[in-house]
Amino acid sequence: MKVFYTKKEISEFVNSIIREGKTLGYVPTMGALHQGHGSLIEQSITENQVTIVSIFVNPTQFDNKADLNKYPRTLENDIELIKKIDASIVVFAPSSKELYANDVNSKSYSFDGLEHEMEGKHRQGHFDGVGTILDLFFNLIKPTNAYFGEKDFQQLQIVKKLVSKLNLNVNVVGCNIFREHSGLAMSSRNERLSKEARAEAAFIFKTLKQAKIHFGTKSAAKVEEWVTNQFAKNTHFNLEYVSIANVNTLKPVKRKSKKQQYRLFIAAFIDNIRLIDNIALN
Ligand code: AMP
């Protein structure tokens, strides 16, 4: 299996694929791969002639140095896992120095307000970091299709906005959330949960599903209040935010309309580990 570490190697490979006129699917990841990533990779393989997976823990999207340092790094396992899916997949695993040289800073982007909602309020500079690295990766890899999980729904919408603002010729594909048997959304961070906390974390999706039912008859504000109360009663969790938002603007819902689509988003801490999840409401 091909594993590239430098911009020169990946560029040469990409240019050869473009010369051959093949479609190129791209799955950006931060590694510590699980079946959620696996489902994106499988979709890319089905829909493209060549698939590239990048593995890079991007420092500029972390507002918290401790979180960056604690982020799991399991490159050898990741490469083995990818090889098992399909040995023709190409892995790009650059170092931070290779990508950023000595300037580990974000560029500044406007995503028309999407960046100021939810995660944007709680993770300072996060989406500028995401924009910076994807701007770089998209220009290097020039994919036909790029795959992103609805697990990070706000990120997915921001990536679509980035592509449209930068006028890039990339089709951004949103993929369903892949869940553990318990309903917990798969995440590299789940590895850091104790056995008890991991079992308890199934509470998140259980609550989202019940909230969806309530949304059929109650206002958005009432459903948010109900979710807040459920979390307040559960001593294992600290709820950071709950928001029922329009899927396009990500702005909180004031009054429901049948013509609009909504999702419920939450971020919560358990065992000091921050988990996010969301569910389509209609
Ligand atoms: P990460 O490595 O966490 O940056 O994630 C890389 C990509 O995988 C992002 O597009 C995520 O949204 C996606 N992803 C992560 N977890 C899941 C999941 N449980 N289901 C679907 N996609 C996911």
CSV table of C-alpha atoms and ligand atoms in Angstrom, one decimal:
chain,number,residue,atom,x,y,z
A,1,MET,CA,0.0,0.0,0.0
A,2,LYS,CA,1.3,3.5,-0.8
A,3,VAL,CA,1.9,5.8,2.1
A,4,PHE,CA,3.2,9.2,1.4
A,5,TYR,CA,4.7,11.7,3.9
A,6,THR,CA,5.6,14.7,1.8
A,7,LYS,CA,3.7,17.3,-0.3
A,8,LYS,CA,6.0,16.5,-3.3
A,9,GLU,CA,5.2,12.7,-3.2
A,10,ILE,CA,1.4,13.3,-2.9
A,11,SER,CA,1.5,16.0,-5.7
A,12,GLU,CA,3.3,13.7,-8.1
A,13,PHE,CA,0.8,10.9,-7.4
A,14,VAL,CA,-2.2,13.2,-7.8
A,15,ASN,CA,-0.8,14.6,-11.1
A,16,SER,CA,-0.4,11.1,-12.4
A,17,ILE,CA,-4.1,10.3,-11.5
A,18,ILE,CA,-5.3,13.5,-13.2
A,19,ARG,CA,-3.2,12.7,-16.3
A,20,GLU,CA,-5.0,9.3,-16.4
A,21,GLY,CA,-8.3,11.0,-16.2
A,22,LYS,CA,-9.4,9.0,-13.1
A,23,THR,CA,-11.9,10.1,-10.4
A,24,LEU,CA,-10.3,10.8,-7.0
A,25,GLY,CA,-12.1,10.4,-3.7
A,26,TYR,CA,-10.6,12.0,-0.6
A,27,VAL,CA,-11.3,11.3,3.0
A,28,PRO,CA,-9.6,13.7,5.5
A,29,THR,CA,-9.1,12.3,9.0
A,30,MET,CA,-7.1,12.9,12.1
A,31,GLY,CA,-6.4,9.2,12.5
A,32,ALA,CA,-7.3,6.9,15.4
A,33,LEU,CA,-9.5,5.4,12.8
A,34,HIS,CA,-12.8,3.6,13.6
A,35,GLN,CA,-15.7,2.2,11.7
A,36,GLY,CA,-17.1,5.7,11.3
A,37,HIS,CA,-14.1,6.7,9.2
A,38,GLY,CA,-14.3,3.2,7.6
A,39,SER,CA,-17.8,4.0,6.3
A,40,LEU,CA,-16.6,7.2,4.6
A,41,ILE,CA,-13.6,5.3,3.1
A,42,GLU,CA,-15.9,2.6,1.8
A,43,GLN,CA,-18.2,5.2,0.2
A,44,SER,CA,-15.3,6.8,-1.5
A,45,ILE,CA,-14.1,3.5,-2.9
A,46,THR,CA,-17.5,2.8,-4.3
A,47,GLU,CA,-17.8,6.2,-5.9
A,48,ASN,CA,-14.3,6.8,-7.2
A,49,GLN,CA,-11.5,5.1,-9.1
A,50,VAL,CA,-8.8,6.1,-6.6
A,51,THR,CA,-9.1,7.0,-2.9
A,52,ILE,CA,-6.7,9.0,-0.8
A,53,VAL,CA,-7.1,9.1,3.0
A,54,SER,CA,-5.1,11.7,4.9
A,55,ILE,CA,-4.1,11.2,8.5
A,56,PHE,CA,-3.1,14.4,10.2
A,57,VAL,CA,-3.8,15.8,13.7
A,58,ASN,CA,-4.2,19.4,12.7
A,59,PRO,CA,-2.8,21.7,15.4
A,60,THR,CA,-4.5,24.9,14.2
A,61,GLN,CA,-8.0,23.6,14.8
A,62,PHE,CA,-7.4,22.9,18.5
A,63,ASP,CA,-8.0,25.8,20.9
A,64,ASN,CA,-6.8,23.7,23.8
A,65,LYS,CA,-3.2,22.5,23.8
A,66,ALA,CA,-4.0,19.8,26.4
A,67,ASP,CA,-6.7,18.4,24.0
A,68,LEU,CA,-4.2,18.5,21.1
A,69,ASN,CA,-1.6,16.6,23.1
A,70,LYS,CA,-4.0,14.0,24.4
A,71,TYR,CA,-5.5,13.3,20.9
A,72,PRO,CA,-4.8,9.6,20.2
A,73,ARG,CA,-2.1,9.0,17.5
A,74,THR,CA,-2.1,5.4,16.2
A,75,LEU,CA,-0.6,5.7,12.7
A,76,GLU,CA,0.6,2.1,12.4
A,77,ASN,CA,-2.8,0.7,13.4
A,78,ASP,CA,-4.5,3.1,11.1
A,79,ILE,CA,-2.4,2.0,8.1
A,80,GLU,CA,-3.1,-1.7,8.9
A,81,LEU,CA,-6.9,-0.9,9.2
A,82,ILE,CA,-6.9,0.9,5.8
A,83,LYS,CA,-4.9,-2.0,4.2
A,84,LYS,CA,-7.6,-4.4,5.4
A,85,ILE,CA,-10.3,-2.3,3.8
A,86,ASP,CA,-8.5,-2.1,0.4
A,87,ALA,CA,-4.7,-2.1,-0.2
A,88,SER,CA,-5.1,0.2,-3.2
A,89,ILE,CA,-6.0,3.1,-1.0
A,90,VAL,CA,-3.3,5.8,-0.8
A,91,VAL,CA,-2.5,7.2,2.6
A,92,PHE,CA,-1.1,10.7,3.1
A,93,ALA,CA,0.4,11.2,6.6
A,94,PRO,CA,2.5,14.4,6.6
A,95,SER,CA,4.1,15.9,9.7
A,96,SER,CA,3.1,19.3,10.9
A,97,LYS,CA,6.4,20.7,9.8
A,98,GLU,CA,5.9,19.4,6.3
A,99,LEU,CA,2.6,21.2,6.0
A,100,TYR,CA,3.1,24.3,8.0
A,101,ALA,CA,6.9,24.7,8.0
A,102,ASN,CA,7.4,27.0,11.0
A,103,ASP,CA,4.2,29.0,10.6
A,104,VAL,CA,1.6,27.0,12.6
A,105,ASN,CA,-1.1,29.6,12.2
A,106,SER,CA,-4.6,29.7,10.7
A,107,LYS,CA,-5.7,31.9,7.9
A,108,SER,CA,-8.9,33.9,8.6
A,109,TYR,CA,-12.1,32.9,6.8
A,110,SER,CA,-15.7,34.1,6.6
A,111,PHE,CA,-18.2,31.3,6.4
A,112,ASP,CA,-21.2,33.7,6.3
A,113,GLY,CA,-21.9,33.3,10.0
A,114,LEU,CA,-21.9,29.5,10.1
A,115,GLU,CA,-18.7,29.7,12.1
A,116,HIS,CA,-20.2,31.7,14.9
A,117,GLU,CA,-22.8,29.2,15.9
A,118,MET,CA,-22.5,26.2,18.4
A,119,GLU,CA,-18.9,24.8,18.1
A,120,GLY,CA,-17.8,28.3,16.9
A,121,LYS,CA,-18.9,29.8,20.3
A,122,HIS,CA,-17.1,27.2,22.3
A,123,ARG,CA,-13.9,26.4,20.3
A,124,GLN,CA,-12.2,29.7,19.5
A,125,GLY,CA,-10.6,29.7,16.1
A,126,HIS,CA,-11.6,26.1,15.4
A,127,PHE,CA,-13.1,26.7,12.0
A,128,ASP,CA,-10.3,28.9,10.8
A,129,GLY,CA,-8.0,26.0,11.6
A,130,VAL,CA,-10.3,23.6,9.7
A,131,GLY,CA,-10.5,26.0,6.8
A,132,THR,CA,-6.8,26.5,6.7
A,133,ILE,CA,-5.9,22.8,6.6
A,134,LEU,CA,-8.6,21.9,4.1
A,135,ASP,CA,-7.7,24.8,1.8
A,136,LEU,CA,-4.2,23.3,1.8
A,137,PHE,CA,-5.3,19.7,1.3
A,138,PHE,CA,-7.9,20.4,-1.4
A,139,ASN,CA,-5.3,22.4,-3.4
A,140,LEU,CA,-2.7,19.6,-3.0
A,141,ILE,CA,-5.1,16.6,-3.6
A,142,LYS,CA,-7.5,18.2,-6.0
A,143,PRO,CA,-10.2,15.5,-5.3
A,144,THR,CA,-13.2,14.9,-7.5
A,145,ASN,CA,-15.3,14.0,-4.3
A,146,ALA,CA,-14.4,14.7,-0.7
A,147,TYR,CA,-16.2,12.8,2.2
A,148,PHE,CA,-17.3,14.3,5.5
A,149,GLY,CA,-19.3,12.8,8.3
A,150,GLU,CA,-22.6,14.3,9.5
A,151,LYS,CA,-21.2,13.6,13.0
A,152,ASP,CA,-19.5,17.0,12.5
A,153,PHE,CA,-22.5,18.5,10.8
A,154,GLN,CA,-21.5,22.1,11.3
A,155,GLN,CA,-18.1,21.3,9.9
A,156,LEU,CA,-19.7,19.6,6.9
A,157,GLN,CA,-21.7,22.8,6.1
A,158,ILE,CA,-18.6,25.0,6.6
A,159,VAL,CA,-16.6,22.8,4.2
A,160,LYS,CA,-19.4,23.2,1.6
A,161,LYS,CA,-19.2,27.0,2.1
A,162,LEU,CA,-15.3,27.0,1.9
A,163,VAL,CA,-15.5,25.1,-1.4
A,164,SER,CA,-18.0,27.5,-2.8
A,165,LYS,CA,-16.2,30.7,-1.6
A,166,LEU,CA,-12.8,29.5,-2.9
A,167,ASN,CA,-14.4,28.3,-6.1
A,168,LEU,CA,-12.9,24.9,-5.8
A,169,ASN,CA,-13.9,22.1,-8.1
A,170,VAL,CA,-14.6,19.6,-5.3
A,171,ASN,CA,-17.9,17.8,-4.7
A,172,VAL,CA,-18.4,17.7,-0.9
A,173,VAL,CA,-20.3,14.5,0.1
A,174,GLY,CA,-22.0,14.3,3.6
A,175,CYS,CA,-22.1,10.8,5.1
A,176,ASN,CA,-24.4,9.3,7.8
A,177,ILE,CA,-23.3,9.1,11.4
A,178,PHE,CA,-22.0,5.6,12.2
A,179,ARG,CA,-22.9,4.5,15.7
A,180,GLU,CA,-21.7,2.0,18.2
A,181,HIS,CA,-24.1,-0.8,19.1
A,182,SER,CA,-25.3,1.3,22.1
A,183,GLY,CA,-26.1,4.2,19.8
A,184,LEU,CA,-23.1,6.3,20.9
A,185,ALA,CA,-21.7,8.1,17.8
A,186,MET,CA,-18.3,6.6,17.0
A,187,SER,CA,-15.5,9.0,17.8
A,188,SER,CA,-11.7,8.7,18.3
A,189,ARG,CA,-12.4,10.4,21.6
A,190,ASN,CA,-14.5,7.4,22.8
A,191,GLU,CA,-11.2,5.5,23.3
A,192,ARG,CA,-10.4,7.8,26.1
A,193,LEU,CA,-13.7,6.9,28.0
A,194,SER,CA,-13.6,4.5,30.9
A,195,LYS,CA,-15.7,1.4,30.4
A,196,GLU,CA,-18.4,2.8,32.6
A,197,ALA,CA,-18.4,6.2,30.9
A,198,ARG,CA,-18.7,4.6,27.5
A,199,ALA,CA,-21.7,2.6,28.6
A,200,GLU,CA,-23.2,5.7,30.2
A,201,ALA,CA,-22.6,7.8,27.0
A,202,ALA,CA,-25.4,5.9,25.2
A,203,PHE,CA,-27.6,8.3,27.1
A,204,ILE,CA,-26.8,11.0,24.5
A,205,PHE,CA,-28.4,9.3,21.6
A,206,LYS,CA,-31.2,8.0,23.7
A,207,THR,CA,-32.0,11.6,24.7
A,208,LEU,CA,-31.7,12.8,21.1
A,209,LYS,CA,-34.1,10.2,19.9
A,210,GLN,CA,-36.7,11.1,22.5
A,211,ALA,CA,-36.2,14.8,21.8
A,212,LYS,CA,-37.0,14.1,18.1
A,213,ILE,CA,-40.4,12.6,19.2
A,214,HIS,CA,-41.1,15.7,21.4
A,215,PHE,CA,-40.3,18.0,18.5
A,216,GLY,CA,-43.3,16.6,16.7
A,217,THR,CA,-45.6,18.3,19.2
A,218,LYS,CA,-43.5,20.9,21.2
A,219,SER,CA,-41.7,24.1,20.3
A,220,ALA,CA,-38.0,24.1,19.8
A,221,ALA,CA,-37.5,26.1,23.0
A,222,LYS,CA,-39.5,23.5,25.0
A,223,VAL,CA,-37.6,20.6,23.5
A,224,GLU,CA,-34.2,22.3,24.3
A,225,GLU,CA,-35.5,22.9,27.8
A,226,TRP,CA,-36.5,19.2,28.1
A,227,VAL,CA,-33.0,18.1,26.9
A,228,THR,CA,-31.3,20.5,29.3
A,229,ASN,CA,-33.3,19.0,32.2
A,230,GLN,CA,-32.5,15.4,31.2
A,231,PHE,CA,-28.8,16.2,31.3
A,232,ALA,CA,-29.2,18.1,34.6
A,233,LYS,CA,-30.6,15.0,36.1
A,234,ASN,CA,-27.8,12.8,34.9
A,235,THR,CA,-24.8,13.3,37.2
A,236,HIS,CA,-22.3,11.8,34.8
A,237,PHE,CA,-22.6,14.6,32.3
A,238,ASN,CA,-22.0,18.4,31.9
A,239,LEU,CA,-24.0,19.7,29.0
A,240,GLU,CA,-22.1,22.5,27.2
A,241,TYR,CA,-24.9,23.4,24.7
A,242,VAL,CA,-28.1,22.2,23.1
A,243,SER,CA,-29.3,23.8,20.0
A,244,ILE,CA,-32.2,23.1,17.6
A,245,ALA,CA,-31.0,24.8,14.4
A,246,ASN,CA,-31.9,25.3,10.8
A,247,VAL,CA,-29.7,22.9,8.8
A,248,ASN,CA,-28.7,25.6,6.3
A,249,THR,CA,-28.1,28.6,8.5
A,250,LEU,CA,-27.3,26.7,11.7
A,251,LYS,CA,-29.1,29.5,13.5
A,252,PRO,CA,-31.4,28.5,16.4
A,253,VAL,CA,-35.0,28.0,15.5
A,254,LYS,CA,-37.4,30.7,16.6
A,255,ARG,CA,-40.6,29.4,15.1
A,256,LYS,CA,-40.9,26.0,13.3
A,257,SER,CA,-41.8,25.9,9.6
A,258,LYS,CA,-42.7,22.8,7.7
A,259,LYS,CA,-40.7,24.0,4.8
A,260,GLN,CA,-37.4,24.1,6.8
A,261,GLN,CA,-35.2,21.3,8.0
A,262,TYR,CA,-33.9,21.2,11.5
A,263,ARG,CA,-31.4,19.3,13.6
A,264,LEU,CA,-30.8,19.1,17.2
A,265,PHE,CA,-27.1,19.5,18.2
A,266,ILE,CA,-25.4,18.9,21.5
A,267,ALA,CA,-22.0,19.0,23.1
A,268,ALA,CA,-21.5,17.4,26.5
A,269,PHE,CA,-18.6,16.4,28.8
A,270,ILE,CA,-18.3,13.0,30.5
A,271,ASP,CA,-15.1,12.1,32.4
A,272,ASN,CA,-13.8,15.5,31.1
A,273,ILE,CA,-14.0,14.2,27.6
A,274,ARG,CA,-16.0,16.3,25.2
A,275,LEU,CA,-18.5,14.5,23.0
A,276,ILE,CA,-20.8,16.0,20.2
A,277,ASP,CA,-23.7,14.5,18.5
A,278,ASN,CA,-26.8,15.5,16.4
A,279,ILE,CA,-30.0,14.2,15.0
A,280,ALA,CA,-32.2,15.2,12.1
A,281,LEU,CA,-35.6,16.3,13.5
A,282,ASN,CA,-37.8,16.4,10.4
B,1,AMP,P1,-11.9,13.1,12.5
B,1,AMP,O1,-10.8,12.1,12.3
B,1,AMP,O2,-12.6,13.0,13.8
B,1,AMP,O3,-11.5,14.5,12.2
B,1,AMP,O4,-13.0,12.7,11.5
B,1,AMP,C1,-12.7,12.6,10.1
B,1,AMP,C2,-14.0,12.5,9.3
B,1,AMP,O5,-14.7,11.4,9.8
B,1,AMP,C3,-14.9,13.7,9.6
B,1,AMP,O6,-15.5,14.1,8.3
B,1,AMP,C4,-15.9,13.2,10.6
B,1,AMP,O7,-17.2,13.9,10.5
B,1,AMP,C5,-16.0,11.8,10.1
B,1,AMP,N1,-16.5,10.9,11.2
B,1,AMP,C6,-16.0,10.8,12.5
B,1,AMP,N2,-16.8,10.0,13.2
B,1,AMP,C7,-17.8,9.6,12.4
B,1,AMP,C8,-19.0,8.8,12.6
B,1,AMP,N3,-19.2,8.2,13.8
B,1,AMP,N4,-19.8,8.6,11.6
B,1,AMP,C9,-19.6,9.2,10.4
B,1,AMP,N5,-18.5,10.0,10.1
B,1,AMP,C10,-17.7,10.2,11.2
